[in-house]
Amino acid sequence: MSNRVVLITGAARGLGAVVARRFHEAGYKVALADIAIEAAQALARELSKDESSACAIKLDVASKADFEAARDALLERWGAIDALINNAGASKVVPAMEITAEQFDQVIDINLRSVLFGCQVFGQHFANRGAGRIVNIASLAGQNGGSATGAHYAAAKGGAITLTKVFARDLAAHGVTVNAISPGPLDLPIVHESVPAEKLEKVIAGIPVGKLGSAAYIADVAVLLASADAYFANGACWDVNGGLYMR
Ligand SMILES: NC(=O)c1ccc[n+]([C@@H]2O[C@H](COP(=O)([O-])OP(=O)(O)OC[C@H]3O[C@@H](n4cnc5c(N)ncnc54)[C@H](O)[C@@H]3O)[C@@H](O)[C@H]2O)c1
């Protein structure tokens, strides 16, 4: 057991749930933070019946106060926090010309304010203790301007990659690293729910490796970047996209 502690946002389902399982398997104590608290609680109890090594925390990533409360609750519970995975994200696809102010703000809140507040609150805490790891889950859309998931989402994810660099530079001297992972389309429920089967076939045919990505592999990359000896990986955007975007 590594005895390290990680908080993962959006851990109730999808990629966040896979990431939570992987960190738990790697010996971490895992805090599953989500607005969907019941699903997060169910997974936490599945991972740790007595909640000694997994717990659920109600957290809306658009709220800085929620990040502060989560930090305090975890410090009280387990005495330390080693890593934050800013994973929560969402989008509602709307043609670029039709995105309203409300839709834009909502998508920016969930995908970009989330990263700002997570990095501010946990970055400061990690800097004060002289060690910490932050991993931001970005997206291929934020790199290539792909609008299949919405222009607001692509813009927010591009912003998340930029914030990764800003915090990576500011916090590096304090023992804190900040990296992004930028997945292409993954074999996850949201992809099958939101893309009609016929369209999905075309998407897959356009991916050089000919398959959707594995969430478990993204989770492995997050575990790698969160490890104590990962100090030299900093400010990077780790592309895992099947060859859809090469640079
Ligand atoms: N699925 C993909 O193919 C793919 C590709 C690239 C990037 N990503 C990114 O991976 C991350 C996870 O995506 P997913 O596919 O698992 O999505 P998902 O919709 O299946 O899960 C998202 C989770 O975030 C939670 N959430 C939503 N709003 C929240 C809020 N305001 N506060 C706290 N939690 C909130 C949801 O309750 C849910 O548990 C996102 O950042 C997404 O942009 C996904």
PDB file of C-alpha atoms and ligand atoms in Angstrom:
ATOM      1  CA  MET A   1       0.000   0.000   0.000  1.00  0.00           C
ATOM      2  CA  SER A   2       1.379   3.389  -0.997  1.00  0.00           C
ATOM      3  CA  ASN A   3      -0.705   5.164   1.644  1.00  0.00           C
ATOM      4  CA  ARG A   4      -1.031   8.127  -0.684  1.00  0.00           C
ATOM      5  CA  VAL A   5      -4.289  10.077  -0.964  1.00  0.00           C
ATOM      6  CA  VAL A   6      -5.942  11.263  -4.174  1.00  0.00           C
ATOM      7  CA  LEU A   7      -9.089  13.276  -4.871  1.00  0.00           C
ATOM      8  CA  ILE A   8     -10.781  12.683  -8.225  1.00  0.00           C
ATOM      9  CA  THR A   9     -13.551  14.967  -9.467  1.00  0.00           C
ATOM     10  CA  GLY A  10     -16.405  13.514 -11.519  1.00  0.00           C
ATOM     11  CA  ALA A  11     -15.601  10.062 -10.101  1.00  0.00           C
ATOM     12  CA  ALA A  12     -19.175   8.750  -9.907  1.00  0.00           C
ATOM     13  CA  ARG A  13     -19.125   7.313 -13.412  1.00  0.00           C
ATOM     14  CA  GLY A  14     -17.291   7.202 -16.747  1.00  0.00           C
ATOM     15  CA  LEU A  15     -13.589   7.954 -16.855  1.00  0.00           C
ATOM     16  CA  GLY A  16     -13.502   9.278 -13.283  1.00  0.00           C
ATOM     17  CA  ALA A  17     -14.841   5.978 -11.923  1.00  0.00           C
ATOM     18  CA  VAL A  18     -12.212   4.024 -13.893  1.00  0.00           C
ATOM     19  CA  VAL A  19      -9.501   6.383 -12.616  1.00  0.00           C
ATOM     20  CA  ALA A  20     -10.749   5.950  -9.028  1.00  0.00           C
ATOM     21  CA  ARG A  21     -10.611   2.158  -9.318  1.00  0.00           C
ATOM     22  CA  ARG A  22      -7.076   2.273 -10.730  1.00  0.00           C
ATOM     23  CA  PHE A  23      -5.749   4.548  -7.970  1.00  0.00           C
ATOM     24  CA  HIS A  24      -7.390   2.305  -5.385  1.00  0.00           C
ATOM     25  CA  GLU A  25      -5.755  -0.769  -6.945  1.00  0.00           C
ATOM     26  CA  ALA A  26      -2.442   1.118  -6.823  1.00  0.00           C
ATOM     27  CA  GLY A  27      -2.855   1.413  -3.045  1.00  0.00           C
ATOM     28  CA  TYR A  28      -4.124   4.966  -2.794  1.00  0.00           C
ATOM     29  CA  LYS A  29      -6.822   6.164  -0.450  1.00  0.00           C
ATOM     30  CA  VAL A  30      -9.354   7.598  -2.881  1.00  0.00           C
ATOM     31  CA  ALA A  31     -11.861  10.439  -2.482  1.00  0.00           C
ATOM     32  CA  LEU A  32     -14.589  10.307  -5.126  1.00  0.00           C
ATOM     33  CA  ALA A  33     -15.881  13.854  -5.591  1.00  0.00           C
ATOM     34  CA  ASP A  34     -19.018  14.440  -7.640  1.00  0.00           C
ATOM     35  CA  ILE A  35     -22.374  16.201  -7.728  1.00  0.00           C
ATOM     36  CA  ALA A  36     -23.886  12.729  -8.216  1.00  0.00           C
ATOM     37  CA  ILE A  37     -23.233  11.868  -4.591  1.00  0.00           C
ATOM     38  CA  GLU A  38     -25.276   8.671  -4.417  1.00  0.00           C
ATOM     39  CA  ALA A  39     -23.436   7.037  -7.303  1.00  0.00           C
ATOM     40  CA  ALA A  40     -20.108   8.239  -5.871  1.00  0.00           C
ATOM     41  CA  GLN A  41     -21.045   6.776  -2.489  1.00  0.00           C
ATOM     42  CA  ALA A  42     -22.020   3.445  -4.039  1.00  0.00           C
ATOM     43  CA  LEU A  43     -18.649   3.164  -5.799  1.00  0.00           C
ATOM     44  CA  ALA A  44     -16.758   4.239  -2.673  1.00  0.00           C
ATOM     45  CA  ARG A  45     -18.471   1.467  -0.666  1.00  0.00           C
ATOM     46  CA  GLU A  46     -17.782  -1.046  -3.416  1.00  0.00           C
ATOM     47  CA  LEU A  47     -14.083  -0.152  -3.257  1.00  0.00           C
ATOM     48  CA  SER A  48     -13.950  -0.037   0.540  1.00  0.00           C
ATOM     49  CA  LYS A  49     -16.827  -1.467   2.544  1.00  0.00           C
ATOM     50  CA  ASP A  50     -15.929   0.416   5.741  1.00  0.00           C
ATOM     51  CA  GLU A  51     -14.830   3.502   3.737  1.00  0.00           C
ATOM     52  CA  SER A  52     -11.378   3.298   5.286  1.00  0.00           C
ATOM     53  CA  SER A  53      -9.680   3.590   1.880  1.00  0.00           C
ATOM     54  CA  ALA A  54     -12.387   5.183  -0.295  1.00  0.00           C
ATOM     55  CA  CYS A  55     -14.988   7.859   0.438  1.00  0.00           C
ATOM     56  CA  ALA A  56     -17.422  10.051  -1.471  1.00  0.00           C
ATOM     57  CA  ILE A  57     -17.477  13.847  -1.259  1.00  0.00           C
ATOM     58  CA  LYS A  58     -20.210  16.072  -2.655  1.00  0.00           C
ATOM     59  CA  LEU A  59     -18.432  18.655  -4.777  1.00  0.00           C
ATOM     60  CA  ASP A  60     -19.596  20.934  -7.568  1.00  0.00           C
ATOM     61  CA  VAL A  61     -16.462  21.776  -9.566  1.00  0.00           C
ATOM     62  CA  ALA A  62     -17.843  25.218 -10.425  1.00  0.00           C
ATOM     63  CA  SER A  63     -17.615  26.172  -6.731  1.00  0.00           C
ATOM     64  CA  LYS A  64     -14.300  27.202  -5.181  1.00  0.00           C
ATOM     65  CA  ALA A  65     -15.875  26.834  -1.727  1.00  0.00           C
ATOM     66  CA  ASP A  66     -16.638  23.179  -2.514  1.00  0.00           C
ATOM     67  CA  PHE A  67     -12.973  22.525  -3.346  1.00  0.00           C
ATOM     68  CA  GLU A  68     -11.946  24.201  -0.070  1.00  0.00           C
ATOM     69  CA  ALA A  69     -14.459  22.156   1.909  1.00  0.00           C
ATOM     70  CA  ALA A  70     -13.283  18.939   0.214  1.00  0.00           C
ATOM     71  CA  ARG A  71      -9.644  19.749   1.028  1.00  0.00           C
ATOM     72  CA  ASP A  72     -10.508  20.365   4.688  1.00  0.00           C
ATOM     73  CA  ALA A  73     -12.687  17.251   4.974  1.00  0.00           C
ATOM     74  CA  LEU A  74      -9.957  15.060   3.489  1.00  0.00           C
ATOM     75  CA  LEU A  75      -7.242  16.500   5.715  1.00  0.00           C
ATOM     76  CA  GLU A  76      -9.409  15.750   8.718  1.00  0.00           C
ATOM     77  CA  ARG A  77     -10.165  12.237   7.476  1.00  0.00           C
ATOM     78  CA  TRP A  78      -6.784  11.028   6.219  1.00  0.00           C
ATOM     79  CA  GLY A  79      -4.323  13.712   7.384  1.00  0.00           C
ATOM     80  CA  ALA A  80      -2.782  14.406   3.984  1.00  0.00           C
ATOM     81  CA  ILE A  81      -3.570  14.798   0.286  1.00  0.00           C
ATOM     82  CA  ASP A  82      -1.026  13.924  -2.386  1.00  0.00           C
ATOM     83  CA  ALA A  83      -2.804  14.316  -5.702  1.00  0.00           C
ATOM     84  CA  LEU A  84      -5.784  15.945  -7.403  1.00  0.00           C
ATOM     85  CA  ILE A  85      -7.289  14.664 -10.648  1.00  0.00           C
ATOM     86  CA  ASN A  86      -9.442  17.358 -12.267  1.00  0.00           C
ATOM     87  CA  ASN A  87     -11.599  14.991 -14.299  1.00  0.00           C
ATOM     88  CA  ALA A  88     -15.207  16.274 -14.136  1.00  0.00           C
ATOM     89  CA  GLY A  89     -16.393  17.645 -17.442  1.00  0.00           C
ATOM     90  CA  ALA A  90     -19.499  17.855 -19.583  1.00  0.00           C
ATOM     91  CA  SER A  91     -20.822  19.269 -22.798  1.00  0.00           C
ATOM     92  CA  LYS A  92     -24.055  19.673 -24.663  1.00  0.00           C
ATOM     93  CA  VAL A  93     -23.479  19.805 -28.386  1.00  0.00           C
ATOM     94  CA  VAL A  94     -24.815  22.979 -30.012  1.00  0.00           C
ATOM     95  CA  PRO A  95     -23.741  24.377 -33.411  1.00  0.00           C
ATOM     96  CA  ALA A  96     -21.068  27.047 -32.865  1.00  0.00           C
ATOM     97  CA  MET A  97     -23.215  29.856 -34.296  1.00  0.00           C
ATOM     98  CA  GLU A  98     -26.089  29.047 -31.953  1.00  0.00           C
ATOM     99  CA  ILE A  99     -24.346  28.807 -28.565  1.00  0.00           C
ATOM    100  CA  THR A 100     -26.074  31.126 -26.096  1.00  0.00           C
ATOM    101  CA  ALA A 101     -24.373  33.032 -23.283  1.00  0.00           C
ATOM    102  CA  GLU A 102     -25.924  30.660 -20.730  1.00  0.00           C
ATOM    103  CA  GLN A 103     -24.763  27.536 -22.580  1.00  0.00           C
ATOM    104  CA  PHE A 104     -21.278  28.983 -23.006  1.00  0.00           C
ATOM    105  CA  ASP A 105     -20.987  29.915 -19.325  1.00  0.00           C
ATOM    106  CA  GLN A 106     -22.243  26.524 -18.154  1.00  0.00           C
ATOM    107  CA  VAL A 107     -19.736  24.578 -20.238  1.00  0.00           C
ATOM    108  CA  ILE A 108     -16.900  26.918 -19.276  1.00  0.00           C
ATOM    109  CA  ASP A 109     -17.853  26.551 -15.587  1.00  0.00           C
ATOM    110  CA  ILE A 110     -17.743  22.756 -15.588  1.00  0.00           C
ATOM    111  CA  ASN A 111     -14.703  22.325 -17.830  1.00  0.00           C
ATOM    112  CA  LEU A 112     -12.523  25.374 -17.116  1.00  0.00           C
ATOM    113  CA  ARG A 113     -13.480  27.155 -13.866  1.00  0.00           C
ATOM    114  CA  SER A 114     -13.191  23.669 -12.382  1.00  0.00           C
ATOM    115  CA  VAL A 115      -9.533  23.472 -13.378  1.00  0.00           C
ATOM    116  CA  LEU A 116      -8.840  27.026 -12.165  1.00  0.00           C
ATOM    117  CA  PHE A 117     -10.385  26.411  -8.734  1.00  0.00           C
ATOM    118  CA  GLY A 118      -8.927  22.936  -8.336  1.00  0.00           C
ATOM    119  CA  CYS A 119      -5.435  24.209  -9.156  1.00  0.00           C
ATOM    120  CA  GLN A 120      -5.838  27.276  -6.926  1.00  0.00           C
ATOM    121  CA  VAL A 121      -7.101  25.439  -3.851  1.00  0.00           C
ATOM    122  CA  PHE A 122      -5.104  22.212  -4.055  1.00  0.00           C
ATOM    123  CA  GLY A 123      -2.096  23.849  -5.749  1.00  0.00           C
ATOM    124  CA  GLN A 124      -1.760  26.258  -2.818  1.00  0.00           C
ATOM    125  CA  HIS A 125      -2.145  23.447  -0.301  1.00  0.00           C
ATOM    126  CA  PHE A 126       0.434  21.284  -2.113  1.00  0.00           C
ATOM    127  CA  ALA A 127       2.839  24.247  -2.407  1.00  0.00           C
ATOM    128  CA  ASN A 128       2.531  24.906   1.351  1.00  0.00           C
ATOM    129  CA  ARG A 129       3.487  21.293   2.127  1.00  0.00           C
ATOM    130  CA  GLY A 130       6.188  21.199  -0.577  1.00  0.00           C
ATOM    131  CA  ALA A 131       4.757  18.284  -2.579  1.00  0.00           C
ATOM    132  CA  GLY A 132       1.796  17.435  -4.735  1.00  0.00           C
ATOM    133  CA  ARG A 133       0.589  16.286  -8.118  1.00  0.00           C
ATOM    134  CA  ILE A 134      -2.239  17.706 -10.239  1.00  0.00           C
ATOM    135  CA  VAL A 135      -3.535  16.012 -13.378  1.00  0.00           C
ATOM    136  CA  ASN A 136      -6.088  17.842 -15.528  1.00  0.00           C
ATOM    137  CA  ILE A 137      -8.182  15.797 -17.943  1.00  0.00           C
ATOM    138  CA  ALA A 138      -8.304  17.872 -21.124  1.00  0.00           C
ATOM    139  CA  SER A 139      -9.419  16.639 -24.546  1.00  0.00           C
ATOM    140  CA  LEU A 140      -8.266  16.314 -28.119  1.00  0.00           C
ATOM    141  CA  ALA A 141     -10.972  18.887 -28.933  1.00  0.00           C
ATOM    142  CA  GLY A 142      -8.981  21.462 -26.957  1.00  0.00           C
ATOM    143  CA  GLN A 143      -5.954  20.885 -29.179  1.00  0.00           C
ATOM    144  CA  ASN A 144      -7.390  20.541 -32.683  1.00  0.00           C
ATOM    145  CA  GLY A 145     -10.468  22.761 -32.301  1.00  0.00           C
ATOM    146  CA  GLY A 146     -12.716  19.798 -32.993  1.00  0.00           C
ATOM    147  CA  SER A 147     -16.296  20.928 -32.581  1.00  0.00           C
ATOM    148  CA  ALA A 148     -18.069  17.527 -32.518  1.00  0.00           C
ATOM    149  CA  THR A 149     -18.475  18.057 -28.761  1.00  0.00           C
ATOM    150  CA  GLY A 150     -19.255  21.782 -29.039  1.00  0.00           C
ATOM    151  CA  ALA A 151     -17.134  24.871 -29.667  1.00  0.00           C
ATOM    152  CA  HIS A 152     -17.586  25.968 -26.039  1.00  0.00           C
ATOM    153  CA  TYR A 153     -16.255  22.601 -24.843  1.00  0.00           C
ATOM    154  CA  ALA A 154     -13.267  22.754 -27.228  1.00  0.00           C
ATOM    155  CA  ALA A 155     -12.478  26.294 -26.046  1.00  0.00           C
ATOM    156  CA  ALA A 156     -12.745  25.275 -22.387  1.00  0.00           C
ATOM    157  CA  LYS A 157     -10.434  22.288 -22.881  1.00  0.00           C
ATOM    158  CA  GLY A 158      -7.918  24.481 -24.735  1.00  0.00           C
ATOM    159  CA  GLY A 159      -8.076  26.775 -21.728  1.00  0.00           C
ATOM    160  CA  ALA A 160      -7.507  23.828 -19.383  1.00  0.00           C
ATOM    161  CA  ILE A 161      -4.292  22.967 -21.253  1.00  0.00           C
ATOM    162  CA  THR A 162      -3.144  26.594 -20.916  1.00  0.00           C
ATOM    163  CA  LEU A 163      -3.975  26.715 -17.187  1.00  0.00           C
ATOM    164  CA  THR A 164      -1.975  23.489 -16.810  1.00  0.00           C
ATOM    165  CA  LYS A 165       1.107  25.337 -18.091  1.00  0.00           C
ATOM    166  CA  VAL A 166       0.479  28.415 -15.930  1.00  0.00           C
ATOM    167  CA  PHE A 167       0.153  26.444 -12.688  1.00  0.00           C
ATOM    168  CA  ALA A 168       2.971  24.064 -13.671  1.00  0.00           C
ATOM    169  CA  ARG A 169       5.341  27.017 -13.990  1.00  0.00           C
ATOM    170  CA  ASP A 170       4.122  28.806 -10.855  1.00  0.00           C
ATOM    171  CA  LEU A 171       4.162  25.763  -8.569  1.00  0.00           C
ATOM    172  CA  ALA A 172       7.205  23.848  -9.834  1.00  0.00           C
ATOM    173  CA  ALA A 173       9.643  25.332  -7.332  1.00  0.00           C
ATOM    174  CA  HIS A 174       7.376  24.186  -4.498  1.00  0.00           C
ATOM    175  CA  GLY A 175       7.509  20.487  -5.368  1.00  0.00           C
ATOM    176  CA  VAL A 176       4.193  20.531  -7.217  1.00  0.00           C
ATOM    177  CA  THR A 177       3.730  19.275 -10.786  1.00  0.00           C
ATOM    178  CA  VAL A 178       0.739  19.960 -13.013  1.00  0.00           C
ATOM    179  CA  ASN A 179       0.086  18.013 -16.202  1.00  0.00           C
ATOM    180  CA  ALA A 180      -2.799  17.468 -18.597  1.00  0.00           C
ATOM    181  CA  ILE A 181      -3.927  14.293 -20.317  1.00  0.00           C
ATOM    182  CA  SER A 182      -5.655  14.845 -23.625  1.00  0.00           C
ATOM    183  CA  PRO A 183      -7.712  11.828 -24.705  1.00  0.00           C
ATOM    184  CA  GLY A 184      -9.318  11.241 -28.052  1.00  0.00           C
ATOM    185  CA  PRO A 185     -12.724   9.489 -28.108  1.00  0.00           C
ATOM    186  CA  LEU A 186     -12.828   6.778 -25.443  1.00  0.00           C
ATOM    187  CA  ASP A 187     -14.836   3.583 -25.159  1.00  0.00           C
ATOM    188  CA  LEU A 188     -17.050   5.025 -22.412  1.00  0.00           C
ATOM    189  CA  PRO A 189     -20.822   5.228 -21.801  1.00  0.00           C
ATOM    190  CA  ILE A 190     -21.095   8.941 -22.668  1.00  0.00           C
ATOM    191  CA  VAL A 191     -19.646   8.320 -26.151  1.00  0.00           C
ATOM    192  CA  HIS A 192     -22.141   5.532 -26.888  1.00  0.00           C
ATOM    193  CA  GLU A 193     -25.011   7.549 -25.360  1.00  0.00           C
ATOM    194  CA  SER A 194     -24.324  10.774 -27.233  1.00  0.00           C
ATOM    195  CA  VAL A 195     -23.113   9.582 -30.650  1.00  0.00           C
ATOM    196  CA  PRO A 196     -25.572   7.629 -32.825  1.00  0.00           C
ATOM    197  CA  ALA A 197     -24.199   4.136 -33.696  1.00  0.00           C
ATOM    198  CA  GLU A 198     -23.883   4.895 -37.412  1.00  0.00           C
ATOM    199  CA  LYS A 199     -21.945   8.096 -36.757  1.00  0.00           C
ATOM    200  CA  LEU A 200     -19.766   6.349 -34.191  1.00  0.00           C
ATOM    201  CA  GLU A 201     -18.732   3.771 -36.799  1.00  0.00           C
ATOM    202  CA  LYS A 202     -17.509   6.617 -39.019  1.00  0.00           C
ATOM    203  CA  VAL A 203     -15.670   8.216 -36.102  1.00  0.00           C
ATOM    204  CA  ILE A 204     -13.902   4.919 -35.353  1.00  0.00           C
ATOM    205  CA  ALA A 205     -13.026   4.412 -39.037  1.00  0.00           C
ATOM    206  CA  GLY A 206     -11.294   7.808 -38.947  1.00  0.00           C
ATOM    207  CA  ILE A 207      -9.069   6.928 -35.985  1.00  0.00           C
ATOM    208  CA  PRO A 208      -5.665   5.716 -37.253  1.00  0.00           C
ATOM    209  CA  VAL A 209      -5.530   2.790 -34.773  1.00  0.00           C
ATOM    210  CA  GLY A 210      -9.113   1.863 -35.733  1.00  0.00           C
ATOM    211  CA  LYS A 211     -10.519   1.672 -32.185  1.00  0.00           C
ATOM    212  CA  LEU A 212     -11.882   3.888 -29.438  1.00  0.00           C
ATOM    213  CA  GLY A 213      -9.471   4.603 -26.584  1.00  0.00           C
ATOM    214  CA  SER A 214      -9.267   2.651 -23.349  1.00  0.00           C
ATOM    215  CA  ALA A 215     -10.299   4.515 -20.188  1.00  0.00           C
ATOM    216  CA  ALA A 216      -8.167   2.111 -18.138  1.00  0.00           C
ATOM    217  CA  TYR A 217      -5.078   3.223 -20.032  1.00  0.00           C
ATOM    218  CA  ILE A 218      -5.888   6.918 -19.370  1.00  0.00           C
ATOM    219  CA  ALA A 219      -6.194   5.946 -15.705  1.00  0.00           C
ATOM    220  CA  ASP A 220      -2.760   4.295 -15.841  1.00  0.00           C
ATOM    221  CA  VAL A 221      -1.273   7.513 -17.243  1.00  0.00           C
ATOM    222  CA  ALA A 222      -2.906   9.489 -14.411  1.00  0.00           C
ATOM    223  CA  VAL A 223      -1.422   7.105 -11.827  1.00  0.00           C
ATOM    224  CA  LEU A 224       1.992   7.473 -13.480  1.00  0.00           C
ATOM    225  CA  LEU A 225       1.811  11.286 -13.398  1.00  0.00           C
ATOM    226  CA  ALA A 226       0.628  11.293  -9.762  1.00  0.00           C
ATOM    227  CA  SER A 227       3.469   9.161  -8.462  1.00  0.00           C
ATOM    228  CA  ALA A 228       5.926  10.664  -6.002  1.00  0.00           C
ATOM    229  CA  ASP A 229       8.844  10.193  -8.416  1.00  0.00           C
ATOM    230  CA  ALA A 230       7.107  11.928 -11.359  1.00  0.00           C
ATOM    231  CA  TYR A 231       8.783  15.263 -10.568  1.00  0.00           C
ATOM    232  CA  PHE A 232      10.290  15.767 -14.048  1.00  0.00           C
ATOM    233  CA  ALA A 233       6.998  15.504 -15.937  1.00  0.00           C
ATOM    234  CA  ASN A 234       5.622  19.020 -15.617  1.00  0.00           C
ATOM    235  CA  GLY A 235       3.461  21.355 -17.689  1.00  0.00           C
ATOM    236  CA  ALA A 236       2.961  18.697 -20.353  1.00  0.00           C
ATOM    237  CA  CYS A 237      -0.077  17.651 -22.294  1.00  0.00           C
ATOM    238  CA  TRP A 238      -0.048  13.874 -22.667  1.00  0.00           C
ATOM    239  CA  ASP A 239      -1.763  12.979 -25.933  1.00  0.00           C
ATOM    240  CA  VAL A 240      -3.616   9.641 -25.989  1.00  0.00           C
ATOM    241  CA  ASN A 241      -5.676   9.823 -29.162  1.00  0.00           C
ATOM    242  CA  GLY A 242      -4.931   6.807 -31.370  1.00  0.00           C
ATOM    243  CA  GLY A 243      -3.010   8.988 -33.804  1.00  0.00           C
ATOM    244  CA  LEU A 244      -5.898  11.392 -34.527  1.00  0.00           C
ATOM    245  CA  TYR A 245      -3.664  14.370 -33.804  1.00  0.00           C
ATOM    246  CA  MET A 246       0.111  14.286 -34.098  1.00  0.00           C
ATOM    247  CA  ARG A 247       2.464  17.143 -33.294  1.00  0.00           C
TER     248      ARG A 247
HETATM  249  N1  LIG B   1     -15.446  10.212 -22.940  1.00  0.00           N
HETATM  250  C1  LIG B   1     -14.518  10.606 -23.799  1.00  0.00           C
HETATM  251  O1  LIG B   1     -14.351  10.061 -24.899  1.00  0.00           O
HETATM  252  C2  LIG B   1     -13.613  11.746 -23.423  1.00  0.00           C
HETATM  253  C3  LIG B   1     -12.646  12.180 -24.350  1.00  0.00           C
HETATM  254  C4  LIG B   1     -11.815  13.222 -24.011  1.00  0.00           C
HETATM  255  C5  LIG B   1     -11.936  13.823 -22.767  1.00  0.00           C
HETATM  256  N2  LIG B   1     -12.886  13.384 -21.883  1.00  0.00           N
HETATM  257  C6  LIG B   1     -12.964  14.044 -20.596  1.00  0.00           C
HETATM  258  O2  LIG B   1     -12.931  13.071 -19.567  1.00  0.00           O
HETATM  259  C7  LIG B   1     -13.636  13.568 -18.435  1.00  0.00           C
HETATM  260  C8  LIG B   1     -14.677  12.549 -17.974  1.00  0.00           C
HETATM  261  O3  LIG B   1     -15.596  12.342 -19.038  1.00  0.00           O
HETATM  262  P1  LIG B   1     -16.610  11.116 -19.060  1.00  0.00           P
HETATM  263  O4  LIG B   1     -16.628  10.626 -20.447  1.00  0.00           O
HETATM  264  O5  LIG B   1     -16.312  10.178 -17.970  1.00  0.00           O
HETATM  265  O6  LIG B   1     -18.004  11.896 -18.777  1.00  0.00           O
HETATM  266  P2  LIG B   1     -19.311  11.432 -17.966  1.00  0.00           P
HETATM  267  O7  LIG B   1     -20.360  12.418 -18.328  1.00  0.00           O
HETATM  268  O8  LIG B   1     -19.586   9.994 -18.169  1.00  0.00           O
HETATM  269  O9  LIG B   1     -18.907  11.633 -16.435  1.00  0.00           O
HETATM  270  C9  LIG B   1     -18.681  12.910 -15.912  1.00  0.00           C
HETATM  271  C10 LIG B   1     -18.807  12.885 -14.401  1.00  0.00           C
HETATM  272  O10 LIG B   1     -18.639  14.233 -13.943  1.00  0.00           O
HETATM  273  C11 LIG B   1     -19.674  14.551 -13.033  1.00  0.00           C
HETATM  274  N3  LIG B   1     -19.957  15.986 -13.056  1.00  0.00           N
HETATM  275  C12 LIG B   1     -20.623  16.689 -14.015  1.00  0.00           C
HETATM  276  N4  LIG B   1     -20.723  17.975 -13.642  1.00  0.00           N
HETATM  277  C13 LIG B   1     -20.103  18.091 -12.437  1.00  0.00           C
HETATM  278  C14 LIG B   1     -19.888  19.170 -11.548  1.00  0.00           C
HETATM  279  N5  LIG B   1     -20.339  20.405 -11.822  1.00  0.00           N
HETATM  280  N6  LIG B   1     -19.209  18.938 -10.402  1.00  0.00           N
HETATM  281  C15 LIG B   1     -18.759  17.675 -10.107  1.00  0.00           C
HETATM  282  N7  LIG B   1     -18.942  16.627 -10.908  1.00  0.00           N
HETATM  283  C16 LIG B   1     -19.618  16.823 -12.063  1.00  0.00           C
HETATM  284  C17 LIG B   1     -20.867  13.716 -13.487  1.00  0.00           C
HETATM  285  O11 LIG B   1     -21.813  13.557 -12.429  1.00  0.00           O
HETATM  286  C18 LIG B   1     -20.181  12.416 -13.907  1.00  0.00           C
HETATM  287  O12 LIG B   1     -20.027  11.542 -12.807  1.00  0.00           O
HETATM  288  C19 LIG B   1     -14.233  14.910 -18.852  1.00  0.00           C
HETATM  289  O13 LIG B   1     -13.384  15.963 -18.453  1.00  0.00           O
HETATM  290  C20 LIG B   1     -14.256  14.805 -20.367  1.00  0.00           C
HETATM  291  O14 LIG B   1     -14.259  16.061 -20.965  1.00  0.00           O
HETATM  292  C21 LIG B   1     -13.730  12.359 -22.186  1.00  0.00           C
END
